[in-house]
PDB file of C-alpha atoms in Angstrom:
ATOM      1  CA  UNK P 117       7.808  28.122 -11.228  1.00  0.00           C
ATOM      2  CA  UNK P 118       7.086  25.992  -8.195  1.00  0.00           C
ATOM      3  CA  UNK P 119       4.940  22.899  -7.906  1.00  0.00           C
ATOM      4  CA  UNK P 120       2.367  22.314  -5.219  1.00  0.00           C
ATOM      5  CA  UNK P 121       1.799  18.847  -3.803  1.00  0.00           C
ATOM      6  CA  UNK P 122      -1.975  18.638  -3.836  1.00  0.00           C
ATOM      7  CA  UNK P 123      -4.917  16.713  -5.190  1.00  0.00           C
ATOM      8  CA  UNK P 124      -6.995  18.708  -7.689  1.00  0.00           C
ATOM      9  CA  UNK P 125     -10.209  16.991  -6.559  1.00  0.00           C
ATOM     10  CA  UNK P 126      -9.702  17.889  -2.893  1.00  0.00           C
ATOM     11  CA  UNK P 127      -9.975  14.290  -1.704  1.00  0.00           C
ATOM     12  CA  UNK P 128      -6.573  14.062  -0.028  1.00  0.00           C
ATOM     13  CA  UNK P 129      -8.198  13.617   3.375  1.00  0.00           C
ATOM     14  CA  UNK P 130      -9.908  10.364   2.296  1.00  0.00           C
ATOM     15  CA  UNK P 131      -6.854   8.859   0.635  1.00  0.00           C
ATOM     16  CA  UNK P 132      -7.116   5.061   0.842  1.00  0.00           C
ATOM     17  CA  UNK P 133      -4.146   3.388  -0.819  1.00  0.00           C
ATOM     18  CA  UNK P 134      -5.985   0.422  -2.286  1.00  0.00           C
ATOM     19  CA  UNK P 135      -2.999  -0.769  -4.342  1.00  0.00           C
ATOM     20  CA  UNK P 136      -0.943  -1.357  -1.195  1.00  0.00           C
ATOM     21  CA  UNK P 137      -3.755  -3.413   0.334  1.00  0.00           C
ATOM     22  CA  UNK P 138      -4.130  -5.375  -2.892  1.00  0.00           C
ATOM     23  CA  UNK P 139      -0.384  -6.003  -3.085  1.00  0.00           C
ATOM     24  CA  UNK P 140      -0.370  -7.319   0.493  1.00  0.00           C
ATOM     25  CA  UNK P 141      -3.365  -9.551  -0.216  1.00  0.00           C
ATOM     26  CA  UNK P 142      -1.769 -10.934  -3.381  1.00  0.00           C
ATOM     27  CA  UNK P 143       1.356 -11.637  -1.351  1.00  0.00           C
ATOM     28  CA  UNK P 144      -0.651 -13.678   1.158  1.00  0.00           C
ATOM     29  CA  UNK P 145      -2.991 -15.396  -1.293  1.00  0.00           C
ATOM     30  CA  UNK P 146      -0.790 -16.020  -4.332  1.00  0.00           C
ATOM     31  CA  UNK P 147       2.813 -15.653  -3.203  1.00  0.00           C
ATOM     32  CA  UNK P 148       5.835 -13.428  -3.523  1.00  0.00           C
ATOM     33  CA  UNK P 149       6.263 -13.579  -7.270  1.00  0.00           C
ATOM     34  CA  UNK P 150       2.671 -12.603  -8.029  1.00  0.00           C
ATOM     35  CA  UNK P 151       2.783  -9.703  -5.569  1.00  0.00           C
ATOM     36  CA  UNK P 152       6.157  -8.537  -6.877  1.00  0.00           C
ATOM     37  CA  UNK P 153       5.024  -8.610 -10.505  1.00  0.00           C
ATOM     38  CA  UNK P 154       1.815  -6.785  -9.544  1.00  0.00           C
ATOM     39  CA  UNK P 155       3.746  -4.076  -7.655  1.00  0.00           C
ATOM     40  CA  UNK P 156       6.198  -3.647 -10.512  1.00  0.00           C
ATOM     41  CA  UNK P 157       3.409  -3.545 -13.097  1.00  0.00           C
ATOM     42  CA  UNK P 158       1.290  -1.055 -11.142  1.00  0.00           C
ATOM     43  CA  UNK P 159       4.251   1.240 -10.581  1.00  0.00           C
ATOM     44  CA  UNK P 160       5.166   1.056 -14.237  1.00  0.00           C
ATOM     45  CA  UNK P 161       1.587   1.750 -15.398  1.00  0.00           C
ATOM     46  CA  UNK P 162       1.231   4.732 -13.068  1.00  0.00           C
ATOM     47  CA  UNK P 163       4.545   6.093 -14.362  1.00  0.00           C
ATOM     48  CA  UNK P 164       3.465   5.647 -17.976  1.00  0.00           C
ATOM     49  CA  UNK P 165       0.099   7.329 -17.542  1.00  0.00           C
ATOM     50  CA  UNK P 166       1.213  10.117 -15.201  1.00  0.00           C
ATOM     51  CA  UNK P 167       3.058  13.166 -16.331  1.00  0.00           C
ATOM     52  CA  UNK P 168       5.653  12.910 -13.587  1.00  0.00           C
ATOM     53  CA  UNK P 169       9.116  11.506 -13.228  1.00  0.00           C
ATOM     54  CA  UNK P 170       9.588   8.171 -14.911  1.00  0.00           C
ATOM     55  CA  UNK P 171      10.414   5.466 -12.400  1.00  0.00           C
ATOM     56  CA  UNK P 172       9.029   7.375  -9.412  1.00  0.00           C
ATOM     57  CA  UNK P 173       6.002   5.170  -8.792  1.00  0.00           C
ATOM     58  CA  UNK P 174       7.805   2.022  -9.893  1.00  0.00           C
ATOM     59  CA  UNK P 175      10.338   2.626  -7.138  1.00  0.00           C
ATOM     60  CA  UNK P 176       7.564   3.483  -4.666  1.00  0.00           C
ATOM     61  CA  UNK P 177       5.535   0.326  -5.292  1.00  0.00           C
ATOM     62  CA  UNK P 178       8.622  -1.878  -5.340  1.00  0.00           C
ATOM     63  CA  UNK P 179       9.467  -0.438  -1.926  1.00  0.00           C
ATOM     64  CA  UNK P 180       5.925  -1.356  -0.835  1.00  0.00           C
ATOM     65  CA  UNK P 181       6.556  -4.918  -1.986  1.00  0.00           C
ATOM     66  CA  UNK P 182       9.853  -5.117  -0.094  1.00  0.00           C
ATOM     67  CA  UNK P 183       8.247  -3.789   3.101  1.00  0.00           C
ATOM     68  CA  UNK P 184       5.540  -6.441   2.761  1.00  0.00           C
ATOM     69  CA  UNK P 185       8.192  -9.097   2.104  1.00  0.00           C
ATOM     70  CA  UNK P 186      10.270  -8.028   5.102  1.00  0.00           C
ATOM     71  CA  UNK P 187       7.250  -7.336   7.330  1.00  0.00           C
ATOM     72  CA  UNK P 188       5.809 -10.786   6.655  1.00  0.00           C
ATOM     73  CA  UNK P 189       8.882 -12.258   8.324  1.00  0.00           C
ATOM     74  CA  UNK P 190       8.134 -10.408  11.570  1.00  0.00           C
ATOM     75  CA  UNK P 191       4.319 -10.133  11.518  1.00  0.00           C
ATOM     76  CA  UNK P 192       1.689 -12.695  10.566  1.00  0.00           C
ATOM     77  CA  UNK P 193      -0.200 -11.390   7.529  1.00  0.00           C
ATOM     78  CA  UNK P 194      -2.986 -13.886   8.209  1.00  0.00           C
ATOM     79  CA  UNK P 195      -3.710 -12.042  11.440  1.00  0.00           C
ATOM     80  CA  UNK P 196      -5.611  -8.700  11.280  1.00  0.00           C
ATOM     81  CA  UNK P 197      -3.074  -7.082  13.634  1.00  0.00           C
ATOM     82  CA  UNK P 198      -0.216  -8.095  11.341  1.00  0.00           C
ATOM     83  CA  UNK P 199      -2.137  -6.830   8.307  1.00  0.00           C
ATOM     84  CA  UNK P 200      -2.653  -3.426   9.919  1.00  0.00           C
ATOM     85  CA  UNK P 201       1.006  -3.117  10.896  1.00  0.00           C
ATOM     86  CA  UNK P 202       2.522  -4.273   7.602  1.00  0.00           C
ATOM     87  CA  UNK P 203       0.129  -2.289   5.390  1.00  0.00           C
ATOM     88  CA  UNK P 204       0.597   0.851   7.509  1.00  0.00           C
ATOM     89  CA  UNK P 205       4.380   0.539   7.347  1.00  0.00           C
ATOM     90  CA  UNK P 206       4.172   0.005   3.583  1.00  0.00           C
ATOM     91  CA  UNK P 207       2.120   3.155   3.048  1.00  0.00           C
ATOM     92  CA  UNK P 208       4.445   5.090   5.358  1.00  0.00           C
ATOM     93  CA  UNK P 209       7.541   4.048   3.417  1.00  0.00           C
ATOM     94  CA  UNK P 210       5.828   4.694   0.076  1.00  0.00           C
ATOM     95  CA  UNK P 211       4.867   8.236   1.134  1.00  0.00           C
ATOM     96  CA  UNK P 212       8.316   8.964   2.549  1.00  0.00           C
ATOM     97  CA  UNK P 213       9.993   7.591  -0.567  1.00  0.00           C
ATOM     98  CA  UNK P 214       7.777   9.668  -2.875  1.00  0.00           C
ATOM     99  CA  UNK P 215       8.493  12.833  -0.896  1.00  0.00           C
ATOM    100  CA  UNK P 216      12.237  12.207  -0.808  1.00  0.00           C
ATOM    101  CA  UNK P 217      12.453  11.413  -4.518  1.00  0.00           C
ATOM    102  CA  UNK P 218      10.326  14.424  -5.413  1.00  0.00           C
ATOM    103  CA  UNK P 219      12.523  16.621  -3.240  1.00  0.00           C
ATOM    104  CA  UNK P 220      15.699  15.268  -4.833  1.00  0.00           C
ATOM    105  CA  UNK P 221      14.564  15.561  -8.444  1.00  0.00           C
ATOM    106  CA  UNK P 222      12.345  18.640  -8.156  1.00  0.00           C
ATOM    107  CA  UNK P 223      14.035  21.273  -6.040  1.00  0.00           C
ATOM    108  CA  UNK P 224      11.153  23.727  -6.504  1.00  0.00           C
ATOM    109  CA  UNK P 225       8.392  21.588  -4.983  1.00  0.00           C
ATOM    110  CA  UNK P 226       6.476  23.159  -2.094  1.00  0.00           C
ATOM    111  CA  UNK P 227       4.608  21.066   0.476  1.00  0.00           C
ATOM    112  CA  UNK P 228       1.531  22.316   2.284  1.00  0.00           C
ATOM    113  CA  UNK P 229       1.482  22.349   6.083  1.00  0.00           C
ATOM    114  CA  UNK P 230      -1.349  19.809   6.188  1.00  0.00           C
ATOM    115  CA  UNK P 231       0.538  17.274   4.075  1.00  0.00           C
ATOM    116  CA  UNK P 232       1.898  15.489   7.143  1.00  0.00           C
ATOM    117  CA  UNK P 233      -1.530  15.207   8.760  1.00  0.00           C
ATOM    118  CA  UNK P 234      -3.130  14.026   5.548  1.00  0.00           C
ATOM    119  CA  UNK P 235      -0.352  11.483   5.071  1.00  0.00           C
ATOM    120  CA  UNK P 236      -0.723  10.204   8.642  1.00  0.00           C
ATOM    121  CA  UNK P 237      -4.479   9.943   8.204  1.00  0.00           C
ATOM    122  CA  UNK P 238      -3.948   8.013   4.948  1.00  0.00           C
ATOM    123  CA  UNK P 239      -1.548   5.629   6.684  1.00  0.00           C
ATOM    124  CA  UNK P 240      -4.023   4.975   9.501  1.00  0.00           C
ATOM    125  CA  UNK P 241      -7.079   4.608   7.257  1.00  0.00           C
ATOM    126  CA  UNK P 242      -5.315   2.273   4.854  1.00  0.00           C
ATOM    127  CA  UNK P 243      -3.896   0.156   7.678  1.00  0.00           C
ATOM    128  CA  UNK P 244      -7.220  -0.131   9.480  1.00  0.00           C
ATOM    129  CA  UNK P 245      -9.078  -0.922   6.250  1.00  0.00           C
ATOM    130  CA  UNK P 246      -6.677  -3.723   5.298  1.00  0.00           C
ATOM    131  CA  UNK P 247      -8.300  -6.495   7.413  1.00  0.00           C
ATOM    132  CA  UNK P 248     -11.728  -5.555   6.032  1.00  0.00           C
ATOM    133  CA  UNK P 249     -10.500  -5.843   2.455  1.00  0.00           C
ATOM    134  CA  UNK P 250      -8.648  -9.083   3.238  1.00  0.00           C
ATOM    135  CA  UNK P 251     -11.926 -10.552   4.537  1.00  0.00           C
ATOM    136  CA  UNK P 252     -13.824  -9.241   1.518  1.00  0.00           C
ATOM    137  CA  UNK P 253     -11.305 -10.724  -0.922  1.00  0.00           C
ATOM    138  CA  UNK P 254     -11.328 -14.051   0.922  1.00  0.00           C
ATOM    139  CA  UNK P 255     -15.122 -14.079   0.854  1.00  0.00           C
ATOM    140  CA  UNK P 256     -15.135 -13.343  -2.879  1.00  0.00           C
ATOM    141  CA  UNK P 257     -12.633 -16.159  -3.435  1.00  0.00           C
ATOM    142  CA  UNK P 258     -14.692 -18.526  -1.259  1.00  0.00           C
ATOM    143  CA  UNK P 259     -11.957 -19.088   1.304  1.00  0.00           C
ATOM    144  CA  UNK P 260     -13.396 -20.376   4.622  1.00  0.00           C
ATOM    145  CA  UNK P 261     -12.649 -18.227   7.678  1.00  0.00           C
ATOM    146  CA  UNK P 262     -11.011 -21.096   9.576  1.00  0.00           C
ATOM    147  CA  UNK P 263      -8.508 -21.564   6.734  1.00  0.00           C
ATOM    148  CA  UNK P 264      -7.587 -17.902   6.801  1.00  0.00           C
ATOM    149  CA  UNK P 265      -6.842 -17.772  10.502  1.00  0.00           C
ATOM    150  CA  UNK P 266      -4.583 -20.801  10.288  1.00  0.00           C
ATOM    151  CA  UNK P 267      -6.756 -22.955  12.537  1.00  0.00           C
ATOM    152  CA  UNK P 268      -6.611 -26.658  11.986  1.00  0.00           C
ATOM    153  CA  UNK P 269      -9.775 -28.299  10.659  1.00  0.00           C
ATOM    154  CA  UNK P 270     -12.053 -29.573  13.417  1.00  0.00           C
ATOM    155  CA  UNK P 271     -12.273 -33.286  13.861  1.00  0.00           C
ATOM    156  CA  UNK P 272     -15.703 -34.697  14.629  1.00  0.00           C
TER     157      UNK P 272
END
């Protein structure tokens, strides 16, 4: 019996990976440890409540954390351009890691031809949505815009 990589609700095309955005925001707002614990916890919870391979999503979300950690050294996560790049790379690596691990541990899995396009669309949508969510989270936390962009306070 072969498995099919698909979403039963048919919403693959609008796949926004909110957990990656949230992990990146926690990394910026609360630090490495908080983001790492969140990524580990989310991966573990998804593994527990899914019927799939144990450790699959834990590994995927830990890889997201490490991409964010490494990407933050090269790109400024306080800048929208850096947010788009780092979040997009994180989703890309997460998708690639999931596909590789599924292929290794489930030899009978069959991928649809549109999986690549849907995955690319998900990467782009999630990356482009990241700055919007970062602004929303900052607004909800009451963080002034000038503090977010790293500008020095104006002297009058």
